[in-house]
Amino acid sequence: MKKLNKIVGVTLIFLTSFLFLACGNEKKSSLKEIKTTMSMDIDSLNPYKMVSSGTEEIMYNVFEGLLMPSPSGELIPAIAESYKISEDGTLYTFKIRKGIKFHNGNPLDVKDVEFSLNRMAGKDGNPPASALFQEIAEINIVSEDEIQIRLKEADSAFIYALTKGIVPDENAQELDKNPIGTGPYMIKQYDREQQIVLEKFNEYWGDKASIDKVTVLVVPNNETAFLKLLSGEINMLSRVDAKRLNELKNFNNISAPQNTVQIFALNNKVAPFDDERVRKAINLAIDKDEIIKSVMGGNGIKLETNMSPVMKKYVIENIGEKQNIEEAKKLLKESGHENFSFTIKVPSNYPMHVNTAQIIAEQLKEIGLNVKIETVEWTTWLSEVYSGRKYEATIVGLTGKLDPYAILRRYTSDYKNNFFNFQDKEYDRLIEGAKKSTVDEVIVTNYKEAQEILRDRQAAIYIMDPELITSLDKKISGFEYYPLSYINFAKMKIGE
C-alpha cells in the first residue's frame, strides 16, 4: 500500500509540475511584446543630456514634460493639466496634474517640477538642457499644484522646450544611471550597444499601454535589421528601404512624410560655392523627381526650402522649380566657374544619402562638373562637417521639430552649428523678430519671409522630405507617425 501511495504521490508531483509549467508557458505566450531595432544606441539615460533624435524616439515613452507632442504637431497638456501665458509673453503659469506617480512609485508634486525646471535651466550648477532654458529668469511655486516660469524676455520658441522630462528630486544624483520618469513605460533593462527593454508602467496616470514589453535591439547594419524582420526575430522595423517593399507583402507597411529635410549643402564660404550663381546653377541642374523616384521609389515630397509641408502653418508654397540645364550652364559661365571638380562628403551609415550623391554626381556631368564622393563614418561627419565645417559639399537629413525656430535658426549667422556658413542680415533680423514676438501673425510672416531668402539666395539645395516607411506584423495596430522622432508604443496594440 505504501508503494502504491508512493507511486501515486510521484505521479501527482509530476502532474502538478506539468500543469505549473503549462500555465507558465501559457502566461509567457500571452505577453504582448513589440520587438524592433534602432541603428545607433541611445546617447544618454539622462533626459537633460539626450541629443539624438533616435534617443528621443524611444525615450518619449519613458519621460514626460509639462507638455507633450501630438500626432498633428500640436503641444498638448501632460504633467501640466493646463497653462496660460501673460500678454507680454514673459510669464508662464502651469497647473500641475494630480495623481501622477513616478516609476519608483512615489507621487509627483510641485517640488519635483521645480527641481526639474531648475536643472533644465542650469540654475543648480549643471549645464542647461538647451539654450532656450537660459531664457528663464526665475521659477516660483505659487501653490501645491501651480508653478510659474518668468522669462527674461518674450520668446515664442520657449514653449516647445517644455516637452523635456520631469523627474523626481530625490533622484538628483542618479539621473545618468537610474532613469525615472512618469511615462507609460519604464526602463526594465539596458545593455549598452545591445538593447534597451521597456516595461509597461501599470500605475501610469493616463491611458494604460496595451503592449506589455518593448525590446529595442541596437542593429547598426540596415540589411541585418531587415533580415531580422523577415525571419520573425523582430515584428516592427521603423525604417524600411522603399526598394525592399516588394519583399514585405506579408507585413503592414505604413508611410508618411517625416518632417525631415534632405539637403545637398554647399559650403557658402568655400569657392566656388561662395558665389550664389554657382549654387543656383547646381540647383537648376538637379532633377529632384529622378532622385525621389530612384532613391525612395517615389515616396518623397519635393522641396524648395528647409521646411516640410508637414509644418502647414509655416511652410511657403513651392513655385515649381524644374531642371533647366541650359540656364544652369549660363549661370556657371557668368560666374566664371566652369568645368570644376568638387567632393561630396556623405555619412556612410545612411544609404539614402549615399545613393542620392551618386545620382547627383551623374546629373552634374551634364553641366561639366566632376563630382567625387567620399563616404565617411558618422562620427567623422559630425566632427569634420557639422562641427568643423571642413567640407565642400555634403548630403544629410535635417530632422524636423515642432518649433519652426528650431528649424530655421540653423541658418542664422551666430548659430554655432550653421555648417552651411550661410549669412544674411535680413534673415537674422526676421528670425530674431519671430522669436521675440507675441503676435502670431508676425511670427508666421517672419518665418515665411525668411524661407523666401533661403530659396532666393540658395542657402542650400533642398531635395525632399523622404517618406518614412514602417513595416509591422499584421497583428500590430495603432501605430501613428509624429512630425518629430517619437514612436508612441503606448497607443499600439497586438491582436485587438
Short mmCIF file of C-alpha atoms in Angstrom, two decimals:
data_model
loop_
_atom_site.label_atom_id
_atom_site.label_comp_id
_atom_site.label_asym_id
_atom_site.label_seq_id
_atom_site.Cartn_x
_atom_site.Cartn_y
_atom_site.Cartn_z
CA MET A 1 0.00 0.00 0.00
CA LYS A 2 2.87 2.33 0.88
CA LYS A 3 4.45 1.57 -2.51
CA LEU A 4 1.20 2.40 -4.33
CA ASN A 5 0.85 5.65 -2.36
CA LYS A 6 4.43 6.48 -3.25
CA ILE A 7 3.73 5.92 -6.96
CA VAL A 8 0.56 7.99 -6.75
CA GLY A 9 2.47 10.72 -4.94
CA VAL A 10 5.19 10.82 -7.55
CA THR A 11 2.56 10.89 -10.28
CA LEU A 12 0.76 13.79 -8.60
CA ILE A 13 4.01 15.69 -8.24
CA PHE A 14 4.76 15.10 -11.95
CA LEU A 15 1.26 16.20 -12.99
CA THR A 16 1.43 19.26 -10.76
CA SER A 17 4.79 20.19 -12.20
CA PHE A 18 3.50 19.69 -15.73
CA LEU A 19 0.44 21.83 -15.08
CA PHE A 20 2.61 24.52 -13.48
CA LEU A 21 4.91 24.58 -16.49
CA ALA A 22 1.97 24.58 -18.87
CA CYS A 23 0.41 27.52 -17.06
CA GLY A 24 3.76 29.25 -17.05
CA ASN A 25 4.12 28.76 -20.80
CA GLU A 26 0.58 29.98 -21.34
CA LYS A 27 1.33 33.08 -19.31
CA LYS A 28 4.54 33.63 -21.22
CA SER A 29 2.84 33.27 -24.59
CA SER A 30 0.18 35.83 -23.63
CA LEU A 31 2.84 38.51 -23.15
CA LYS A 32 2.29 41.26 -25.69
CA GLU A 33 5.68 42.40 -26.91
CA ILE A 34 6.98 44.60 -29.68
CA LYS A 35 10.49 43.84 -30.87
CA THR A 36 12.18 46.43 -33.05
CA THR A 37 15.60 47.95 -33.77
CA MET A 38 17.49 51.22 -33.73
CA SER A 39 20.61 51.90 -35.78
CA MET A 40 22.55 53.68 -33.03
CA ASP A 41 22.49 53.27 -29.28
CA ILE A 42 20.77 55.90 -27.14
CA ASP A 43 23.20 58.66 -26.22
CA SER A 44 22.07 59.08 -22.59
CA LEU A 45 19.63 57.85 -19.96
CA ASN A 46 19.57 61.37 -18.57
CA PRO A 47 16.69 63.34 -20.14
CA TYR A 48 18.71 66.56 -19.92
CA LYS A 49 21.68 65.15 -21.83
CA MET A 50 19.82 63.49 -24.70
CA VAL A 51 20.82 64.84 -28.10
CA SER A 52 19.98 62.46 -30.94
CA SER A 53 16.54 62.10 -32.47
CA GLY A 54 16.93 58.32 -32.23
CA THR A 55 17.18 58.59 -28.46
CA GLU A 56 14.16 60.88 -28.20
CA GLU A 57 12.18 58.49 -30.42
CA ILE A 58 12.32 55.83 -27.70
CA MET A 59 12.64 57.88 -24.51
CA TYR A 60 9.49 59.98 -25.04
CA ASN A 61 7.81 56.78 -23.79
CA VAL A 62 9.72 57.00 -20.51
CA PHE A 63 9.88 60.71 -19.73
CA GLU A 64 7.07 63.25 -19.97
CA GLY A 65 7.28 67.01 -19.88
CA LEU A 66 4.79 69.60 -18.75
CA LEU A 67 3.57 69.34 -22.34
CA MET A 68 3.90 66.59 -24.96
CA PRO A 69 3.66 66.47 -28.77
CA SER A 70 0.55 65.22 -30.55
CA PRO A 71 0.46 63.39 -33.92
CA SER A 72 -0.75 66.62 -35.54
CA GLY A 73 2.26 68.55 -34.23
CA GLU A 74 0.47 70.48 -31.51
CA LEU A 75 1.53 70.68 -27.88
CA ILE A 76 -0.91 69.02 -25.50
CA PRO A 77 -1.05 69.04 -21.67
CA ALA A 78 0.78 66.19 -19.94
CA ILE A 79 2.16 66.71 -16.45
CA ALA A 80 0.66 70.19 -16.68
CA GLU A 81 -3.12 69.90 -16.69
CA SER A 82 -3.40 73.40 -18.15
CA TYR A 83 -1.36 76.57 -18.63
CA LYS A 84 -1.61 80.25 -19.52
CA ILE A 85 0.83 82.82 -20.87
CA SER A 86 0.79 86.50 -19.94
CA GLU A 87 0.07 89.12 -22.62
CA ASP A 88 3.68 90.27 -22.68
CA GLY A 89 4.83 86.68 -23.27
CA THR A 90 7.16 86.51 -20.27
CA LEU A 91 5.11 84.73 -17.58
CA TYR A 92 4.01 81.09 -17.92
CA THR A 93 1.68 79.64 -15.28
CA PHE A 94 1.18 75.86 -15.11
CA LYS A 95 -1.37 73.90 -13.13
CA ILE A 96 0.13 70.52 -12.23
CA ARG A 97 -1.98 67.42 -12.77
CA LYS A 98 -2.83 65.42 -9.63
CA GLY A 99 -2.48 61.67 -9.23
CA ILE A 100 0.75 61.23 -11.21
CA LYS A 101 3.30 58.68 -10.00
CA PHE A 102 6.92 58.21 -10.90
CA HIS A 103 8.24 54.81 -11.96
CA ASN A 104 9.64 54.30 -8.44
CA GLY A 105 6.09 54.53 -7.06
CA ASN A 106 6.47 57.95 -5.48
CA PRO A 107 3.84 60.61 -6.20
CA LEU A 108 4.84 63.63 -8.30
CA ASP A 109 4.47 67.01 -6.64
CA VAL A 110 5.20 70.63 -7.49
CA LYS A 111 8.65 70.37 -5.84
CA ASP A 112 9.68 67.77 -8.42
CA VAL A 113 8.60 70.15 -11.18
CA GLU A 114 10.58 72.99 -9.58
CA PHE A 115 13.67 70.81 -9.28
CA SER A 116 13.39 69.62 -12.89
CA LEU A 117 12.97 73.13 -14.29
CA ASN A 118 15.94 74.39 -12.28
CA ARG A 119 18.02 71.50 -13.62
CA MET A 120 16.89 72.23 -17.20
CA ALA A 121 17.78 75.90 -16.76
CA GLY A 122 21.19 75.15 -15.25
CA LYS A 123 20.30 77.03 -12.07
CA ASP A 124 21.70 74.26 -9.86
CA GLY A 125 25.22 74.42 -11.27
CA ASN A 126 24.68 71.88 -14.06
CA PRO A 127 24.76 72.83 -17.77
CA PRO A 128 21.35 73.90 -19.12
CA ALA A 129 19.44 71.24 -21.08
CA SER A 130 19.29 73.60 -24.07
CA ALA A 131 19.90 77.26 -24.87
CA LEU A 132 16.17 78.01 -24.62
CA PHE A 133 16.20 77.30 -20.88
CA GLN A 134 18.75 80.06 -20.38
CA GLU A 135 15.88 82.46 -21.09
CA ILE A 136 14.39 81.61 -17.68
CA ALA A 137 14.75 84.44 -15.16
CA GLU A 138 13.02 82.74 -12.22
CA ILE A 139 10.86 79.79 -11.22
CA ASN A 140 8.30 80.21 -8.45
CA ILE A 141 5.92 77.80 -6.73
CA VAL A 142 2.51 79.50 -6.43
CA SER A 143 0.64 76.71 -4.62
CA GLU A 144 0.77 72.94 -4.16
CA ASP A 145 -0.43 72.45 -7.73
CA GLU A 146 0.74 75.60 -9.53
CA ILE A 147 4.12 76.85 -10.70
CA GLN A 148 5.26 79.90 -12.67
CA ILE A 149 8.16 80.46 -15.05
CA ARG A 150 9.25 84.01 -15.77
CA LEU A 151 11.41 84.64 -18.83
CA LYS A 152 13.97 87.41 -19.24
CA GLU A 153 12.11 88.48 -22.37
CA ALA A 154 9.34 87.13 -24.62
CA ASP A 155 10.37 84.06 -26.58
CA SER A 156 7.86 82.34 -28.88
CA ALA A 157 10.11 79.27 -29.15
CA PHE A 158 10.32 78.62 -25.39
CA ILE A 159 7.05 76.71 -25.04
CA TYR A 160 8.35 73.94 -27.31
CA ALA A 161 11.20 73.22 -24.89
CA LEU A 162 8.77 72.11 -22.21
CA THR A 163 8.48 68.57 -23.56
CA LYS A 164 11.67 67.84 -21.58
CA GLY A 165 11.03 65.21 -18.93
CA ILE A 166 10.07 65.94 -15.34
CA VAL A 167 12.00 63.76 -12.88
CA PRO A 168 11.86 63.17 -9.09
CA ASP A 169 14.03 65.45 -6.98
CA GLU A 170 15.17 62.51 -4.83
CA ASN A 171 16.90 61.06 -7.91
CA ALA A 172 19.03 64.16 -8.49
CA GLN A 173 22.37 62.34 -8.19
CA GLU A 174 21.38 59.28 -10.26
CA LEU A 175 19.98 60.77 -13.47
CA ASP A 176 22.74 59.27 -15.61
CA LYS A 177 22.32 55.76 -14.22
CA ASN A 178 18.77 55.39 -12.93
CA PRO A 179 16.17 56.81 -15.32
CA ILE A 180 12.88 57.51 -13.52
CA GLY A 181 10.08 59.22 -15.38
CA THR A 182 6.29 59.29 -15.42
CA GLY A 183 5.66 57.87 -18.89
CA PRO A 184 3.59 54.82 -19.86
CA TYR A 185 6.79 52.76 -19.97
CA MET A 186 9.72 52.36 -17.61
CA ILE A 187 13.17 51.03 -18.41
CA LYS A 188 13.42 47.38 -17.40
CA GLN A 189 16.89 46.66 -18.80
CA TYR A 190 19.62 48.48 -20.67
CA ASP A 191 22.65 46.76 -22.17
CA ARG A 192 24.90 49.33 -23.79
CA GLU A 193 25.30 48.93 -27.57
CA GLN A 194 22.99 45.89 -27.43
CA GLN A 195 19.43 46.64 -26.35
CA ILE A 196 17.03 48.66 -24.28
CA VAL A 197 13.93 47.00 -22.83
CA LEU A 198 10.81 48.92 -21.80
CA GLU A 199 8.13 47.55 -19.49
CA LYS A 200 4.56 48.79 -19.14
CA PHE A 201 4.06 51.06 -16.12
CA ASN A 202 0.85 49.84 -14.51
CA GLU A 203 0.40 52.95 -12.37
CA TYR A 204 0.52 55.37 -15.29
CA TRP A 205 -1.82 58.32 -14.78
CA GLY A 206 -3.23 58.31 -18.32
CA ASP A 207 -4.50 55.62 -20.67
CA LYS A 208 -2.56 52.46 -19.85
CA ALA A 209 -0.44 50.84 -22.53
CA SER A 210 -1.69 47.63 -24.14
CA ILE A 211 1.78 46.36 -25.07
CA ASP A 212 3.47 44.78 -22.03
CA LYS A 213 7.06 44.95 -23.21
CA VAL A 214 9.11 46.72 -25.87
CA THR A 215 12.55 45.39 -26.80
CA VAL A 216 14.71 47.66 -28.96
CA LEU A 217 17.81 45.99 -30.35
CA VAL A 218 20.80 48.10 -31.42
CA VAL A 219 21.47 46.99 -35.01
CA PRO A 220 23.76 49.37 -36.95
CA ASN A 221 23.51 47.41 -40.22
CA ASN A 222 20.30 48.07 -42.19
CA GLU A 223 20.42 44.75 -44.02
CA THR A 224 20.77 42.85 -40.75
CA ALA A 225 17.75 44.67 -39.33
CA PHE A 226 15.74 43.87 -42.46
CA LEU A 227 16.61 40.17 -42.25
CA LYS A 228 15.56 40.11 -38.59
CA LEU A 229 12.13 41.35 -39.67
CA LEU A 230 11.82 38.72 -42.40
CA SER A 231 12.88 35.93 -40.02
CA GLY A 232 10.41 36.99 -37.32
CA GLU A 233 13.11 37.89 -34.79
CA ILE A 234 11.54 41.37 -34.67
CA ASN A 235 7.95 42.33 -35.50
CA MET A 236 8.47 46.00 -36.33
CA LEU A 237 11.03 47.90 -38.42
CA SER A 238 10.66 51.66 -38.35
CA ARG A 239 12.87 52.50 -41.35
CA VAL A 240 12.44 50.40 -44.45
CA ASP A 241 14.15 50.92 -47.81
CA ALA A 242 11.39 51.63 -50.36
CA LYS A 243 13.15 49.31 -52.81
CA ARG A 244 12.53 46.36 -50.49
CA LEU A 245 8.77 46.78 -50.12
CA ASN A 246 8.04 44.02 -52.63
CA GLU A 247 9.60 41.61 -50.10
CA LEU A 248 7.24 42.72 -47.35
CA LYS A 249 3.84 41.81 -48.75
CA ASN A 250 3.02 39.84 -45.60
CA PHE A 251 3.53 42.89 -43.41
CA ASN A 252 1.53 46.03 -42.72
CA ASN A 253 3.55 48.80 -44.43
CA ILE A 254 2.79 52.39 -43.43
CA SER A 255 4.37 55.52 -44.90
CA ALA A 256 4.14 59.26 -44.27
CA PRO A 257 6.30 62.40 -44.56
CA GLN A 258 8.63 62.51 -41.59
CA ASN A 259 9.24 66.27 -41.35
CA THR A 260 12.86 65.67 -42.29
CA VAL A 261 14.57 67.73 -44.98
CA GLN A 262 17.20 66.05 -47.13
CA ILE A 263 19.62 68.76 -48.22
CA PHE A 264 22.53 69.00 -50.60
CA ALA A 265 24.62 71.50 -48.66
CA LEU A 266 27.26 73.61 -50.41
CA ASN A 267 29.73 75.35 -48.10
CA ASN A 268 28.89 79.03 -48.64
CA LYS A 269 32.41 80.12 -47.62
CA VAL A 270 34.32 77.80 -49.93
CA ALA A 271 34.95 78.80 -53.56
CA PRO A 272 33.20 78.49 -55.92
CA PHE A 273 30.14 77.94 -53.71
CA ASP A 274 30.59 81.38 -52.17
CA ASP A 275 29.06 82.62 -55.44
CA GLU A 276 25.24 82.43 -55.40
CA ARG A 277 25.18 81.91 -59.16
CA VAL A 278 27.09 78.66 -58.78
CA ARG A 279 24.72 77.38 -56.10
CA LYS A 280 21.71 78.31 -58.24
CA ALA A 281 23.23 76.66 -61.30
CA ILE A 282 23.71 73.40 -59.44
CA ASN A 283 20.14 73.54 -58.16
CA LEU A 284 18.87 74.03 -61.73
CA ALA A 285 20.96 71.08 -62.97
CA ILE A 286 19.47 68.63 -60.48
CA ASP A 287 16.39 66.57 -61.29
CA LYS A 288 14.82 66.06 -57.86
CA ASP A 289 11.99 63.96 -59.27
CA GLU A 290 14.52 61.43 -60.56
CA ILE A 291 16.21 61.30 -57.15
CA ILE A 292 12.91 60.71 -55.36
CA LYS A 293 11.92 58.01 -57.83
CA SER A 294 15.28 56.22 -57.86
CA VAL A 295 16.21 56.50 -54.17
CA MET A 296 12.80 56.38 -52.49
CA GLY A 297 10.66 54.59 -55.05
CA GLY A 298 8.66 57.80 -55.38
CA ASN A 299 8.00 58.00 -51.63
CA GLY A 300 9.09 61.58 -51.01
CA ILE A 301 7.90 65.18 -51.24
CA LYS A 302 9.98 67.56 -53.36
CA LEU A 303 11.16 70.67 -51.52
CA GLU A 304 12.46 74.15 -52.28
CA THR A 305 13.30 75.32 -48.77
CA ASN A 306 14.15 73.96 -45.33
CA MET A 307 10.55 73.38 -44.25
CA SER A 308 8.41 70.34 -44.93
CA PRO A 309 4.72 70.69 -45.88
CA VAL A 310 4.06 68.82 -42.62
CA MET A 311 4.55 72.24 -40.98
CA LYS A 312 1.38 73.52 -42.67
CA LYS A 313 1.15 76.75 -40.71
CA TYR A 314 4.63 77.99 -41.57
CA VAL A 315 5.68 76.46 -44.90
CA ILE A 316 5.75 78.62 -48.04
CA GLU A 317 4.19 77.49 -51.28
CA ASN A 318 6.50 75.88 -53.81
CA ILE A 319 6.96 77.84 -57.04
CA GLY A 320 7.53 74.68 -59.07
CA GLU A 321 11.27 74.66 -59.70
CA LYS A 322 12.29 72.48 -62.65
CA GLN A 323 15.54 71.17 -64.02
CA ASN A 324 16.99 73.61 -66.59
CA ILE A 325 20.37 72.53 -67.93
CA GLU A 326 20.82 75.47 -70.35
CA GLU A 327 20.08 78.07 -67.67
CA ALA A 328 22.46 76.26 -65.31
CA LYS A 329 25.27 76.39 -67.89
CA LYS A 330 24.57 80.07 -68.50
CA LEU A 331 24.87 80.91 -64.77
CA LEU A 332 28.14 78.98 -64.49
CA LYS A 333 29.57 80.87 -67.46
CA GLU A 334 28.52 84.21 -65.95
CA SER A 335 30.19 83.28 -62.67
CA GLY A 336 33.45 82.31 -64.35
CA HIS A 337 33.35 78.86 -62.76
CA GLU A 338 33.02 76.15 -65.38
CA ASN A 339 34.14 72.53 -65.58
CA PHE A 340 35.38 72.34 -61.99
CA SER A 341 35.64 69.38 -59.62
CA PHE A 342 34.49 69.06 -56.02
CA THR A 343 33.89 66.40 -53.35
CA ILE A 344 30.67 65.46 -51.59
CA LYS A 345 31.25 64.06 -48.09
CA VAL A 346 28.44 61.68 -47.18
CA PRO A 347 27.84 59.74 -43.93
CA SER A 348 28.30 56.08 -44.87
CA ASN A 349 25.63 54.76 -42.49
CA TYR A 350 22.83 56.44 -44.49
CA PRO A 351 22.34 54.59 -47.81
CA MET A 352 19.69 57.11 -48.86
CA HIS A 353 22.23 59.95 -48.82
CA VAL A 354 24.95 57.86 -50.48
CA ASN A 355 22.55 56.85 -53.26
CA THR A 356 21.44 60.46 -53.68
CA ALA A 357 25.06 61.58 -54.01
CA GLN A 358 25.64 59.05 -56.78
CA ILE A 359 22.66 60.29 -58.79
CA ILE A 360 23.63 63.94 -58.31
CA ALA A 361 27.17 63.18 -59.48
CA GLU A 362 25.74 61.76 -62.73
CA GLN A 363 23.32 64.66 -63.21
CA LEU A 364 26.01 67.32 -62.75
CA LYS A 365 28.09 65.83 -65.55
CA GLU A 366 25.56 67.45 -67.89
CA ILE A 367 26.85 70.89 -66.92
CA GLY A 368 30.51 69.86 -67.00
CA LEU A 369 31.10 69.27 -63.29
CA ASN A 370 33.17 66.38 -61.97
CA VAL A 371 31.91 65.15 -58.60
CA LYS A 372 33.82 62.86 -56.28
CA ILE A 373 32.02 61.05 -53.46
CA GLU A 374 33.75 60.48 -50.13
CA THR A 375 31.87 58.30 -47.64
CA VAL A 376 32.81 58.86 -44.00
CA GLU A 377 31.79 57.41 -40.64
CA TRP A 378 29.00 59.25 -38.84
CA THR A 379 31.33 60.42 -36.04
CA THR A 380 33.74 61.75 -38.67
CA TRP A 381 30.91 63.58 -40.43
CA LEU A 382 29.86 65.19 -37.14
CA SER A 383 33.39 66.36 -36.32
CA GLU A 384 34.56 67.41 -39.79
CA VAL A 385 31.37 68.67 -41.46
CA TYR A 386 28.83 69.56 -38.77
CA SER A 387 31.23 70.97 -36.19
CA GLY A 388 34.43 71.65 -38.14
CA ARG A 389 32.81 72.90 -41.40
CA LYS A 390 35.72 71.32 -43.29
CA TYR A 391 34.00 70.28 -46.48
CA GLU A 392 32.95 71.46 -49.93
CA ALA A 393 29.58 69.74 -50.21
CA THR A 394 27.57 67.19 -48.24
CA ILE A 395 24.22 65.43 -48.23
CA VAL A 396 22.35 64.85 -44.98
CA GLY A 397 18.89 64.88 -43.48
CA LEU A 398 17.93 67.59 -41.02
CA THR A 399 15.35 66.26 -38.59
CA GLY A 400 12.10 68.10 -38.12
CA LYS A 401 11.00 69.91 -35.00
CA LEU A 402 7.65 71.11 -33.71
CA ASP A 403 9.13 74.58 -33.33
CA PRO A 404 9.81 76.47 -36.60
CA TYR A 405 12.51 78.48 -34.82
CA ALA A 406 14.47 75.29 -34.10
CA ILE A 407 14.36 74.51 -37.84
CA LEU A 408 15.21 77.94 -39.25
CA ARG A 409 17.73 79.18 -36.69
CA ARG A 410 20.19 76.72 -38.26
CA TYR A 411 20.93 79.39 -40.89
CA THR A 412 21.40 82.38 -38.57
CA SER A 413 24.87 83.92 -38.65
CA ASP A 414 25.67 83.34 -34.97
CA TYR A 415 24.30 79.80 -34.67
CA LYS A 416 27.19 77.52 -33.71
CA ASN A 417 26.03 74.66 -35.95
CA ASN A 418 25.38 76.76 -39.07
CA PHE A 419 27.60 74.39 -41.04
CA PHE A 420 26.31 75.86 -44.32
CA ASN A 421 28.20 79.06 -43.43
CA PHE A 422 25.20 80.99 -44.71
CA GLN A 423 24.99 84.65 -43.66
CA ASP A 424 22.26 87.20 -44.29
CA LYS A 425 21.47 90.16 -42.01
CA GLU A 426 17.84 90.39 -43.09
CA TYR A 427 17.38 86.69 -42.45
CA ASP A 428 18.85 87.07 -38.96
CA ARG A 429 16.52 90.01 -38.28
CA LEU A 430 13.42 88.07 -39.34
CA ILE A 431 14.26 85.02 -37.24
CA GLU A 432 15.06 87.08 -34.16
CA GLY A 433 11.89 89.12 -34.65
CA ALA A 434 9.75 85.98 -34.82
CA LYS A 435 11.40 84.59 -31.71
CA LYS A 436 10.70 87.70 -29.63
CA SER A 437 7.20 88.41 -30.91
CA THR A 438 3.97 87.56 -29.09
CA VAL A 439 1.82 88.22 -32.17
CA ASP A 440 1.07 85.06 -34.13
CA GLU A 441 0.66 86.89 -37.43
CA VAL A 442 4.09 88.49 -37.12
CA ILE A 443 5.69 85.16 -36.19
CA VAL A 444 4.22 83.33 -39.21
CA THR A 445 5.01 86.19 -41.63
CA ASN A 446 8.62 86.43 -40.47
CA TYR A 447 9.24 82.72 -40.82
CA LYS A 448 7.76 82.66 -44.32
CA GLU A 449 9.82 85.67 -45.47
CA ALA A 450 12.93 84.02 -44.03
CA GLN A 451 12.26 80.93 -46.13
CA GLU A 452 11.98 83.11 -49.24
CA ILE A 453 15.53 84.30 -48.53
CA LEU A 454 16.80 80.71 -48.20
CA ARG A 455 15.26 79.90 -51.57
CA ASP A 456 16.24 83.13 -53.35
CA ARG A 457 19.84 83.01 -52.19
CA GLN A 458 20.07 79.22 -52.50
CA ALA A 459 21.47 78.79 -48.99
CA ALA A 460 21.44 75.05 -49.73
CA ILE A 461 19.75 72.77 -52.23
CA TYR A 462 16.62 71.25 -50.75
CA ILE A 463 15.75 67.87 -52.24
CA MET A 464 12.90 66.17 -50.40
CA ASP A 465 11.11 65.16 -47.26
CA PRO A 466 11.63 61.39 -47.61
CA GLU A 467 8.57 59.46 -46.54
CA LEU A 468 9.33 57.20 -43.62
CA ILE A 469 8.22 53.63 -44.24
CA THR A 470 7.46 51.42 -41.24
CA SER A 471 6.72 47.71 -41.53
CA LEU A 472 4.85 45.87 -38.82
CA ASP A 473 3.46 42.43 -38.17
CA LYS A 474 -0.15 42.48 -39.36
CA LYS A 475 -1.35 41.73 -35.82
CA ILE A 476 0.00 45.11 -34.66
CA SER A 477 -2.29 48.14 -34.87
CA GLY A 478 -2.42 51.70 -33.56
CA PHE A 479 0.90 52.92 -34.96
CA GLU A 480 0.95 56.66 -35.70
CA TYR A 481 3.52 58.99 -37.20
CA TYR A 482 4.51 62.18 -35.38
CA PRO A 483 6.13 65.23 -37.02
CA LEU A 484 9.22 64.58 -34.91
CA SER A 485 11.10 61.49 -33.77
CA TYR A 486 8.66 59.67 -31.47
CA ILE A 487 7.29 56.13 -31.60
CA ASN A 488 4.33 56.10 -29.21
CA PHE A 489 4.27 52.45 -28.17
CA ALA A 490 1.52 53.14 -25.63
CA LYS A 491 -1.06 53.62 -28.40
CA MET A 492 -0.17 50.40 -30.17
CA LYS A 493 -1.97 47.07 -29.76
CA ILE A 494 -1.42 43.44 -30.73
CA GLY A 495 -4.30 41.28 -31.92
CA GLU A 496 -7.05 43.65 -30.80
#
